[in-house]
Coordinates of C-alpha atoms in Angstrom, one line a residue:
X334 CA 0.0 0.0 0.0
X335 CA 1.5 3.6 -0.6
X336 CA 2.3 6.0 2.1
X337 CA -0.6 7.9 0.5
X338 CA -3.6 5.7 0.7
X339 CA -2.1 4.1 3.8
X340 CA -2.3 7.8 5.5
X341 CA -5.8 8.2 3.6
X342 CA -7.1 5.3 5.3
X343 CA -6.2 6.3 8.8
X344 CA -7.9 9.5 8.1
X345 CA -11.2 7.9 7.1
X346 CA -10.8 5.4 10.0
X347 CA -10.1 8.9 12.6
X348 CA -13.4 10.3 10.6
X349 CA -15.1 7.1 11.4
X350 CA -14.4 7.2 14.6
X351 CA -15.1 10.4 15.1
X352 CA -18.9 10.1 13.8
X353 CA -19.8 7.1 16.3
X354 CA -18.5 9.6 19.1
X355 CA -20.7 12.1 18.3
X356 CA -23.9 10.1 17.4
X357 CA -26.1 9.1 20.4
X358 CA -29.3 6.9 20.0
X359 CA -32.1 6.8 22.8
X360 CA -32.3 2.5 22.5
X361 CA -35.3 3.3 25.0
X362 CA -37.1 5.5 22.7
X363 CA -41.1 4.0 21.5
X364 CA -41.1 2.8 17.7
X365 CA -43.8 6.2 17.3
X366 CA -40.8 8.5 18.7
X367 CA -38.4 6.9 15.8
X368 CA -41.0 7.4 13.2
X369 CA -42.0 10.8 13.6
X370 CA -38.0 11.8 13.6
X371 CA -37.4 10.6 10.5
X372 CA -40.7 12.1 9.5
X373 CA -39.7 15.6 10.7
X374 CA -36.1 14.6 9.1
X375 CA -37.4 14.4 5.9
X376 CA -39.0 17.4 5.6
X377 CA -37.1 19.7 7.9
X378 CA -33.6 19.6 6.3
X379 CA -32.1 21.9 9.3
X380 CA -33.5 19.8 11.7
X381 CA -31.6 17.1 9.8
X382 CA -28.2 18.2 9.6
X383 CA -28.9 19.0 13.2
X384 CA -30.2 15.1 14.1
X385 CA -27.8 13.4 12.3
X386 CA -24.9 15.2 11.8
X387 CA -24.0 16.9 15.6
X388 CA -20.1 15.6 14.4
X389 CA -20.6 18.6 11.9
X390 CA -23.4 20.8 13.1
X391 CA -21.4 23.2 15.3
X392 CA -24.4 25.8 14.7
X393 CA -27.8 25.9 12.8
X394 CA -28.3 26.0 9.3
X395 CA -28.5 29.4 7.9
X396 CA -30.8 30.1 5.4
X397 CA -28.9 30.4 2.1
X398 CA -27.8 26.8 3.0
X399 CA -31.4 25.6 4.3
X400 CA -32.7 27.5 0.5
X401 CA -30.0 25.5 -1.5
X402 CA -31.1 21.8 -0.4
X403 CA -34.8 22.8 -0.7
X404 CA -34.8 24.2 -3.9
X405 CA -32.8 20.8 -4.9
X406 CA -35.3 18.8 -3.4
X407 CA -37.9 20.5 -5.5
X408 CA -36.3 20.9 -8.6
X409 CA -35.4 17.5 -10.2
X410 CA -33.1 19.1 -12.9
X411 CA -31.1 22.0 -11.4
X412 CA -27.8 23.8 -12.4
X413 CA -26.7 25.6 -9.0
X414 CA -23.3 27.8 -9.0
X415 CA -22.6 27.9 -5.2
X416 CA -20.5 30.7 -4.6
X417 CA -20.8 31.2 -1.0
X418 CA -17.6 32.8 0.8
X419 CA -14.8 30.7 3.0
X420 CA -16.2 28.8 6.0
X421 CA -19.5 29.3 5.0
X422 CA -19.7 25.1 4.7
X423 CA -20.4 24.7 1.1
X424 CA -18.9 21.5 0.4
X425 CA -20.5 19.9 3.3
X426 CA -23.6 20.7 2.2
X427 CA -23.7 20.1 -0.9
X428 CA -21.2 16.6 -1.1
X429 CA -22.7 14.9 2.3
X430 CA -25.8 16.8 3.9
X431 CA -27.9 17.0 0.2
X432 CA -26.9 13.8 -1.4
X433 CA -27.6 12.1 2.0
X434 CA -30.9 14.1 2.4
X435 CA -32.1 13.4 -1.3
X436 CA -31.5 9.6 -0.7
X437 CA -33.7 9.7 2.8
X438 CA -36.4 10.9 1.1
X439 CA -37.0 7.9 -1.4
X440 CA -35.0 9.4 -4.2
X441 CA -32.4 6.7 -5.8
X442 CA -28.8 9.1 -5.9
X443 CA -25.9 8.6 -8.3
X444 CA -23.6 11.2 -7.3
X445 CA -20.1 11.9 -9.0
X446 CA -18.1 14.0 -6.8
X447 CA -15.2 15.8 -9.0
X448 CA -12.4 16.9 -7.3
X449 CA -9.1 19.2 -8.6
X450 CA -7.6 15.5 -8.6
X451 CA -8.5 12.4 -8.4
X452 CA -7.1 11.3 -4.8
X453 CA -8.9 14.8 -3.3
X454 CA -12.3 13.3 -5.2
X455 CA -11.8 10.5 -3.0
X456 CA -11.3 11.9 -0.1
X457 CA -14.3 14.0 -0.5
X458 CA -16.1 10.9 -1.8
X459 CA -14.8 8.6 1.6
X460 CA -16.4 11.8 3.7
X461 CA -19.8 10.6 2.6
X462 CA -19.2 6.5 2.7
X463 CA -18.0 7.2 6.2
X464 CA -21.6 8.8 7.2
X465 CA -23.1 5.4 5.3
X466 CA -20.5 2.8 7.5
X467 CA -20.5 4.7 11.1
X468 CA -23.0 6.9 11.7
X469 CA -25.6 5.0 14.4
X470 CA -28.4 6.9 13.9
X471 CA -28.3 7.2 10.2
X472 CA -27.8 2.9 10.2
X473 CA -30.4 2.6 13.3
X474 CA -33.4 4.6 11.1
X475 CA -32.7 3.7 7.5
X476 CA -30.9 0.1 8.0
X477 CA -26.8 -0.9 7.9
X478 CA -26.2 0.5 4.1
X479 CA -22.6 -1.0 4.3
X480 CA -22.3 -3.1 1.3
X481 CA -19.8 -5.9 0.8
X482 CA -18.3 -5.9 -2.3
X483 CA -19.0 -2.8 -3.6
X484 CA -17.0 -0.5 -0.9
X485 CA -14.0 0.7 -2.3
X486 CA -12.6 4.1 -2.1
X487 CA -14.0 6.0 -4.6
X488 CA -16.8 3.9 -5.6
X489 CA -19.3 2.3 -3.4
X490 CA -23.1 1.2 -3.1
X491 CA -25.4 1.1 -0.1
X492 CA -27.0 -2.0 0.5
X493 CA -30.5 -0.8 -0.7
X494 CA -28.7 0.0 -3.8
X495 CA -30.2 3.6 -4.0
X496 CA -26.9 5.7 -3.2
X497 CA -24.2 5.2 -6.0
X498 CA -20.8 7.0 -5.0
X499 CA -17.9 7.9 -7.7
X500 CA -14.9 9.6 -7.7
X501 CA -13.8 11.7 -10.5
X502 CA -10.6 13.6 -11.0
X503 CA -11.0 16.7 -13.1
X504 CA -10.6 16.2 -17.1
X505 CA -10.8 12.3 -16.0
X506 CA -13.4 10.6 -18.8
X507 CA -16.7 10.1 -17.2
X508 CA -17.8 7.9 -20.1
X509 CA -19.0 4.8 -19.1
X510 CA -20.6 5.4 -15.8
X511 CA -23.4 3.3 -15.5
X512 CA -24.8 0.7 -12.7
X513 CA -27.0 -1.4 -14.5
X514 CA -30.0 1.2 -15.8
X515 CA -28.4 3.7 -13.6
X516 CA -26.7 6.9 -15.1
X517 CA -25.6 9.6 -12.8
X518 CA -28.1 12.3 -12.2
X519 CA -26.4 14.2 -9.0
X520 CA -22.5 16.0 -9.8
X521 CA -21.0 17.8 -7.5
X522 CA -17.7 19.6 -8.6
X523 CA -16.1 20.8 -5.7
X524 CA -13.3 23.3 -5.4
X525 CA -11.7 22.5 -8.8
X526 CA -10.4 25.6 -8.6
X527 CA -6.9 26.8 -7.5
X528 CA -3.7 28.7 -7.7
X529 CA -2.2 27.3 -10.2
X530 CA -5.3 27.1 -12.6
X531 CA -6.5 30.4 -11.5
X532 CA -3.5 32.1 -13.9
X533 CA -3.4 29.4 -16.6
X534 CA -6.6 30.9 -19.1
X535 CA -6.1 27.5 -21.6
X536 CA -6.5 25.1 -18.4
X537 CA -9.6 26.6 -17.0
X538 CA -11.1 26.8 -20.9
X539 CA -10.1 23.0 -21.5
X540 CA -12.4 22.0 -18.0
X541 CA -15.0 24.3 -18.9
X542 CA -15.3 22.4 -22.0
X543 CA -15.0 19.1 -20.4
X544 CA -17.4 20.0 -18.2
X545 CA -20.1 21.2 -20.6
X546 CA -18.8 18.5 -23.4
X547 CA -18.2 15.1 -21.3
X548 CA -19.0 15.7 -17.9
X549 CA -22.7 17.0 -18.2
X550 CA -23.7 14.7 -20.8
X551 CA -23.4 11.4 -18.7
X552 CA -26.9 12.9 -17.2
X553 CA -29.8 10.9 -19.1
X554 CA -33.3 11.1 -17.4
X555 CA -36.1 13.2 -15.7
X556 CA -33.5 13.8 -12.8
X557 CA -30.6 15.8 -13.4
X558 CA -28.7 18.0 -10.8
X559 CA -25.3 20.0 -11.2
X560 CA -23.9 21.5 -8.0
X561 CA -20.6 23.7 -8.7
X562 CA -19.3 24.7 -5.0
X563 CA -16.6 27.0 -5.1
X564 CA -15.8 30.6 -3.8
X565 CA -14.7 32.8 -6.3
X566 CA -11.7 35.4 -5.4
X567 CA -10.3 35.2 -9.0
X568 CA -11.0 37.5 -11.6
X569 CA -11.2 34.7 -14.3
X570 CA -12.0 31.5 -13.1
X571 CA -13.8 27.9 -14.3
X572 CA -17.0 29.1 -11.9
X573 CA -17.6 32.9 -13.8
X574 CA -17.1 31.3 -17.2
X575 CA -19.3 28.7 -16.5
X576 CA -21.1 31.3 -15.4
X577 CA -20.7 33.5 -18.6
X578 CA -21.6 31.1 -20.8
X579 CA -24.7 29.8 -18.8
X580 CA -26.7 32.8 -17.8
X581 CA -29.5 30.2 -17.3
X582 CA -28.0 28.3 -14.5
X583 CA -28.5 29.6 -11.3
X584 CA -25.6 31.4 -9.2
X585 CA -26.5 31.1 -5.7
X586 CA -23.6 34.1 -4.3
X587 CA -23.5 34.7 -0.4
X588 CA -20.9 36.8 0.7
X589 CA -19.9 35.7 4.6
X590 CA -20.0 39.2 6.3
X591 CA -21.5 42.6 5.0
X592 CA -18.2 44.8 4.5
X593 CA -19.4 47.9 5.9
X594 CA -20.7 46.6 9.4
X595 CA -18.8 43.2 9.7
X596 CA -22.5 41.8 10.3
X597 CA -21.2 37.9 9.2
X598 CA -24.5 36.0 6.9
X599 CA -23.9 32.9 9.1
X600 CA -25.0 34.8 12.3
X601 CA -25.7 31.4 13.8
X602 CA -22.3 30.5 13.3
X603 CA -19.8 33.5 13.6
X604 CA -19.9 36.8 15.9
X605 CA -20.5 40.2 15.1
X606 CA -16.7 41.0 15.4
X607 CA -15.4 37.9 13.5
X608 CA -14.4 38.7 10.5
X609 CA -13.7 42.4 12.0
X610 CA -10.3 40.1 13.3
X611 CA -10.2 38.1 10.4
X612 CA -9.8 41.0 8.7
X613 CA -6.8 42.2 10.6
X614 CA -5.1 39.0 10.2
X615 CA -5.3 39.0 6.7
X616 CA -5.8 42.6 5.7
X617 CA -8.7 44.0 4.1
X618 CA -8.0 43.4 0.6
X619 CA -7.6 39.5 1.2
X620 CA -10.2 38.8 3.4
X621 CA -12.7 40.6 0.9
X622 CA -11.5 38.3 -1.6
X623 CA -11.5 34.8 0.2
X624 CA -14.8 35.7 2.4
X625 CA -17.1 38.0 -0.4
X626 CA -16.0 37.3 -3.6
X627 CA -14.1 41.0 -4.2
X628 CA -11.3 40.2 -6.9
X629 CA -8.4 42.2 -6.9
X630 CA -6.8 42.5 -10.5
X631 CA -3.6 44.3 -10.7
X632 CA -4.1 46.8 -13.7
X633 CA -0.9 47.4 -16.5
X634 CA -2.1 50.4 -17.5
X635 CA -4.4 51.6 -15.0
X636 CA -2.9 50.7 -11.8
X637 CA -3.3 50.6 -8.5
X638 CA -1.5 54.0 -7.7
X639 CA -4.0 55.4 -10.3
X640 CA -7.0 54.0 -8.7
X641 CA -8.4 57.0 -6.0
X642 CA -10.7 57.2 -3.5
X643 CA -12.1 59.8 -1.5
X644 CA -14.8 61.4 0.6
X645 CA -16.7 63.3 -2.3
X646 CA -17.8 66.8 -1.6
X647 CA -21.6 67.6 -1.1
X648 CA -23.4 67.0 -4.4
X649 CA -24.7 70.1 -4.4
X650 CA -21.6 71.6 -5.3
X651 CA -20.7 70.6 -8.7
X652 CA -20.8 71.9 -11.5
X653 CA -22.6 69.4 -13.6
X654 CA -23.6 66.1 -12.3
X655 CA -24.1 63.0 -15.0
X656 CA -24.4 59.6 -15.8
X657 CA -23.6 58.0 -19.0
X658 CA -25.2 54.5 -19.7
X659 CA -23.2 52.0 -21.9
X660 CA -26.0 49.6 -22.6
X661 CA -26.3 46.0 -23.1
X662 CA -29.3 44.8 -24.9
X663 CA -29.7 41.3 -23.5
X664 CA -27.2 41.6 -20.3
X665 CA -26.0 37.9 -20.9
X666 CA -22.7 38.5 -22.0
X667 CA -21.8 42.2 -21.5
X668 CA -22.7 44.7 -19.0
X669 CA -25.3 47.2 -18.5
X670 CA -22.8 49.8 -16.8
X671 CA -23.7 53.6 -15.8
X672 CA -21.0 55.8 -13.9
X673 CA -22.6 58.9 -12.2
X674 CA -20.0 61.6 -12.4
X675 CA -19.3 64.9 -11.0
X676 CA -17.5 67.6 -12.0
X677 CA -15.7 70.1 -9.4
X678 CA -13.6 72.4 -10.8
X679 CA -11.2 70.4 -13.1
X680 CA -11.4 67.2 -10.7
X681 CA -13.9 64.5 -11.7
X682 CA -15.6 62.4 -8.9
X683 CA -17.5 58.9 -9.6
X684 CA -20.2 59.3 -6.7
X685 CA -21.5 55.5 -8.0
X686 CA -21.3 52.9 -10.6
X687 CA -24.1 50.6 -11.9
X688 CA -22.4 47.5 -13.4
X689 CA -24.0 44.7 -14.0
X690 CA -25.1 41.7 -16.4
X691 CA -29.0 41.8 -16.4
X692 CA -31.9 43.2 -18.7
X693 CA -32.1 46.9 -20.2
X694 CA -35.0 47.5 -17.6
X695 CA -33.0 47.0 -14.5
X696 CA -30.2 50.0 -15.7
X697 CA -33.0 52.3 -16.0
X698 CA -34.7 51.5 -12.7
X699 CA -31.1 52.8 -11.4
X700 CA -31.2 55.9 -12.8
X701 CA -34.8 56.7 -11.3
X702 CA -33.9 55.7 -8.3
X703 CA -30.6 57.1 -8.0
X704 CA -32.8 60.9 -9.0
X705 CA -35.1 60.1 -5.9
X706 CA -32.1 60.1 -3.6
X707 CA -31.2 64.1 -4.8
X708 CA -31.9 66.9 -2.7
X709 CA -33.7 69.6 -4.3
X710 CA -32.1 71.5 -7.1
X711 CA -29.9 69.4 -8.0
X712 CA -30.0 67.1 -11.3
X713 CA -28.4 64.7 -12.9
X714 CA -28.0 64.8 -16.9
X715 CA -28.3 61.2 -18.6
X716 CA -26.2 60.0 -21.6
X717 CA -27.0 57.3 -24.2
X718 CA -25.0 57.1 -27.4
X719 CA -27.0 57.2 -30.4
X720 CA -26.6 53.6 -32.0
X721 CA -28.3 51.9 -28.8
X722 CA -31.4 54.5 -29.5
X723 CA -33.7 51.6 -31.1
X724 CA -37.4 49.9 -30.3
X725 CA -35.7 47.6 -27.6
X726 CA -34.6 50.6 -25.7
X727 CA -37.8 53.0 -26.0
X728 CA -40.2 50.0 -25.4
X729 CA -37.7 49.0 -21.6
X730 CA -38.0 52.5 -21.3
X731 CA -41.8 52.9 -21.4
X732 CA -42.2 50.0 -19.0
X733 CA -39.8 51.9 -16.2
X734 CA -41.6 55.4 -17.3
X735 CA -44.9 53.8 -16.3
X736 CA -43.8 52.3 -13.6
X737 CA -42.4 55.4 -12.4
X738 CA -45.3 57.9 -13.9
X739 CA -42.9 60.2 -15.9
X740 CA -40.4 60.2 -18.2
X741 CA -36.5 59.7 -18.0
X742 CA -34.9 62.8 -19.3
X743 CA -32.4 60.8 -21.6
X744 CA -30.2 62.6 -24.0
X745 CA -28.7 61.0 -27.2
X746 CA -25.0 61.5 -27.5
X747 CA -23.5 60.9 -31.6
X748 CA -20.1 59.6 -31.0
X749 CA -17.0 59.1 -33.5
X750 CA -16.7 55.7 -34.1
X751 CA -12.9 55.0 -32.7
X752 CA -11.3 51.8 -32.0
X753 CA -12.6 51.2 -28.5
X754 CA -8.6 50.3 -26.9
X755 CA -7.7 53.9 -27.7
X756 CA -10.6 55.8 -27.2
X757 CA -10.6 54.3 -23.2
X758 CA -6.8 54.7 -23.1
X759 CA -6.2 57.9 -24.4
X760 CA -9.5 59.6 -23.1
X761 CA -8.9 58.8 -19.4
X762 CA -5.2 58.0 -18.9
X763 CA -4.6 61.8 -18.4
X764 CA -7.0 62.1 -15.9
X765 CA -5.9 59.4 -14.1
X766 CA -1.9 60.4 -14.4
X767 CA -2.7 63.7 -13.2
X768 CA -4.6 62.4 -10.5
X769 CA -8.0 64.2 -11.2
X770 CA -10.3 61.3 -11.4
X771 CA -11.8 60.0 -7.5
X772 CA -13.9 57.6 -6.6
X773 CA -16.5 57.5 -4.0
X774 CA -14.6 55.6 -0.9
X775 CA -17.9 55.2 0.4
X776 CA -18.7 53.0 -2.0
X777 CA -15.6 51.2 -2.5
X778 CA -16.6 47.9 -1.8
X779 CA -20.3 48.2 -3.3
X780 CA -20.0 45.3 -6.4
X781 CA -20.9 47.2 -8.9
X782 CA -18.0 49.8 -8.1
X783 CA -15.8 47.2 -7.6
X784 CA -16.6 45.5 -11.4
X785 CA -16.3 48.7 -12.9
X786 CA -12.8 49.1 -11.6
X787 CA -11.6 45.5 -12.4
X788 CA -12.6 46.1 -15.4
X789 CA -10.8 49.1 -15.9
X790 CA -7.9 47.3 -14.5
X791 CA -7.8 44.7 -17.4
X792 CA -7.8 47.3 -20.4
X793 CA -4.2 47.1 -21.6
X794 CA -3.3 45.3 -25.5
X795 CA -4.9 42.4 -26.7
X796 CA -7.7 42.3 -23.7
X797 CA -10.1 39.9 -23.7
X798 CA -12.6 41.3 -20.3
X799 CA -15.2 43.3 -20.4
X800 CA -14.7 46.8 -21.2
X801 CA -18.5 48.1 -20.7
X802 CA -17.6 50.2 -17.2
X803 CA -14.1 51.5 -18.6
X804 CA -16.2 52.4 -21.9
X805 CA -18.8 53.9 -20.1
X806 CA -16.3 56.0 -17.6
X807 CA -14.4 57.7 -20.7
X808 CA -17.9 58.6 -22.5
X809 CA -18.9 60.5 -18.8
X810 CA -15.6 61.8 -18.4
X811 CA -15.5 63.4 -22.3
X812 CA -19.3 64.7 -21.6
X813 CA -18.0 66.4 -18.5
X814 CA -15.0 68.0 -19.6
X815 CA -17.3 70.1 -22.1
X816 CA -17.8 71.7 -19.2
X817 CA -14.5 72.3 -18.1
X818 CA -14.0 73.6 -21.8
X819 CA -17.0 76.0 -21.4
X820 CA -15.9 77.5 -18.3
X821 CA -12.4 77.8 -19.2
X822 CA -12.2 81.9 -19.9
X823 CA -14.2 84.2 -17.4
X824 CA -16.3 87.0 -19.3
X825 CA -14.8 90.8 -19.2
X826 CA -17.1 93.6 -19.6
X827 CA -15.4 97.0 -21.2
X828 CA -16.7 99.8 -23.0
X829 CA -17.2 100.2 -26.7
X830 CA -15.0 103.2 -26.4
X831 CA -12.3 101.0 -25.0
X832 CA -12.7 98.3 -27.5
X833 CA -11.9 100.8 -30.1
X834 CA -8.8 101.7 -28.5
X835 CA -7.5 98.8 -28.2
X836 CA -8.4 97.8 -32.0
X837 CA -6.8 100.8 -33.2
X838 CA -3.6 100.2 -31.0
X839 CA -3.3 96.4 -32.5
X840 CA -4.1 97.6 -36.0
X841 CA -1.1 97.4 -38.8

């Protein structure tokens, strides 16, 4: 045996042991007490974890995690991107608690759990065969599942021959996997992503593909559920592509703690000043990453140093406040993205960013919400380039106008049609050099504020990112310098007398 499986073995035997030490039955309670437990079991999924997992269940379910296994109980076919943040328990969920939950309530499970490699599939595999071999309670209410003969690491099958366990090493052919009429119907691909993918773009497009080409495809049948557990602190990654190229499939994001308060989403779980020390430990920029999803790209052209925040002035003092919206038709792909900028003096100051992937309607609802939040007096000028002006757009904005009961003042900006690359690099990289562009640090880590500025981060040669917020951002910032133009010479008053005088002195 190598040192390898012989140290994985005495891990699964430590788990086992572990899960008998935690499990307690009541060997006095009636037959009626046992039946209406696994009754409540069944249908109360936190009240399961809490029953018969107390080796894991440290805290209650929250309700993301108590919303994830119900809508998979509901839904027989069911693509779920699970980007919940660090600690938040998303491979427990959805490789042990669901699967096992699923299979308690009559359904017949063939899960494939996919790991980064093979022997990590295994061990995540051996976390749920150890539930099926040692846990008491589960054996004493649903029968010994151990099954001789079929109970090797990385494959097994309970005795009832309704759970079906494989382990699958990412880009490992899944062809073939079959148990008589069975075909998998439940895959779990859990935290294939990593450092070392994370900055190789060909390696996370080849599993994409192999997940979408070989991996989805061994699913035949009415039942057909895809879990994708991972948090995402990457800027590219195999989760947001999948993610890209699926707008369909459903991305279930929880960030662990609000950034502004430290309030953590697992309130059960963690205390108010948690992550507040988590935090200091790892500094802001990392935690936000690892805990809320907040990628930090380090920009070639616009960098860091470039990037500044600040408390913005009242916004009743500047000159001309506007937004200018970038649209995106269908908001699969690219971005509906609005910055809101303000000009004081010959400073500009983003007070917010709207910056996201969703329909035309949504964008506009923004801006008539983001008016309502003016004080009197002051208004806010809206920009739309002229080639989006079509049906689509005037029929999402009648919907918003009448949802609202007036119109949107809107106005329609003709622009040169320049290659896209330099009009965002050479319109804004003076501002930015000269330090004259500031964002709102008050909204630093809202996420539409932080995609923009990702996205601005990833303009340099041969991009392939989104440029909708960076596009957006130079089309406010040339609408706003007009102003600066405008306002450029003071007006003198003088006498016709003394115009003539000075004529006559600067005449040949």
């Amino acid at each position: 045996m190598r040192v390898e499986d012989r140290r994985a073995q005495e891990q699964f035997n430590q788990l086992c042991e572990r899960i008998r030490s935690c499990v307690n039955i009541n060997w006095n309670e009636t037959k009626l007490a046992q039946a209406l437990r696994i009754r409540k079991a069944k249908r109360n999924y936190g009240y399961m974890v809490k029953t018969y997992f107390p080796h894991y269940a440290d805290a209650d379910c929250a309700n993301f995690q108590i919303n994830l296994a119900n809508r998979a109980k509901r839904k027989k076919t069911i693509r779920e991107l699970v980007r919940w943040g660090r600690g938040l328990a998303k491979s427990v969920h959805c490789d042990i608690f669901i699967p096992i939950w699923l299979w308690m309530n009559g359904e017949n499970v063939y899960a494939v759990l996919v790991g980064n490699s093979y022997d990590k599939a295994k061990k995540l595999l051996g976390d749920v065969q150890a539930e099926f071999e040692s846990n008491d309670l589960l054996i004493h209410d649903f029968g010994d599942q151990k099954c001789a003969g079929a109970w090797s690491d990385g494959d097994f099958r309970t005795k009832d021959g309704r759970f079906i366990g494989k382990a699958l090493g990412m880009g490992q052919s899944p062809r073939g996997l079959r148990q008589g009429k069975l075909r998998p119907n439940l895959i779990i691909c859990d935290d294939l992503e990593d450092k070392d993918t994370s900055r190789n773009p060909k390696r996370q497009d080849e599993v994409v593909d192999w997940i979408e080409r070989d991996l989805l495809p061994t699913m035949d049948g009415d039942t057909r559920r895809y879990f994708h557990p991972n948090n995402d602190p990457w800027v590219r990654s195999i989760q947001n592509l999948l993610e890209a190229r699926h707008p369909s499939w459903h991305l279930d994001e929880v960030q662990a703690y609000d950034p502004v308060t430290h309030k953590p989403a697992w309130y059960q779980k963690y205390s108010d000043t948690y992550y507040k020390d988590v935090e200091d430990d790892l500094g802001r920029l990392a935690a936000m990453a690892e805990y809320n999803h907040h990628k930090h790209k380090e920009g070639k052209i616009f960098t860091d140093e470039m990037i500044q925040y600040a408390k913005l002035p009242r916004i009743n003092s500047y000159t001309v406040l506007l937004g200018f919206w970038d649209v995106a038709f269908s908001g699969k792909n690219d971005y509906n993205a609005i910055p809101v900028l303000g000009l004081r003096g010959r400073n500009f100051h983003c007070e917010k960013f709207f910056c996201r992937q969703c329909k035309m309607v949504e964008a506009i609802r923004f801006m008539y919400k983001y008016e309502k939040t003016l004080p009197p007096g002051v208004v806010v000028h809206w920009h739309v380039e002229e080639q989006f002006w079509n049906d689509p757009m005037r029929d999402a904005l009648k919907v918003v106008e009448a949802e609202y009961g007036y119109p949107l003042a809107l106005r329609i900006v003709k622009r040169p049609r320049l290659n896209k690359y330099d009009r965002i690099v050479n319109g804004l990289m003076p501002y930015f050099q000269n330090g004259r562009t500031y964002f709102n640090i008050d909204e630093k880590y809202n996420n539409d504020m932080m995609e923009a500025i990702n996205q601005l981060k990833g303009i340099e040669p041969g991009y392939k990112s989104h440029d909708d917020a960076p596009d957006a951002l130079e089309q406010a910032h040339n609408e706003a310098a007009a102003f600066i133009k405008s306002t450029a010479f003071e007006p003198m008053l003088t006498s016709i007398s003394e115009l003539r005088s000075s004529n006559s002195h600067n005449s040949y």
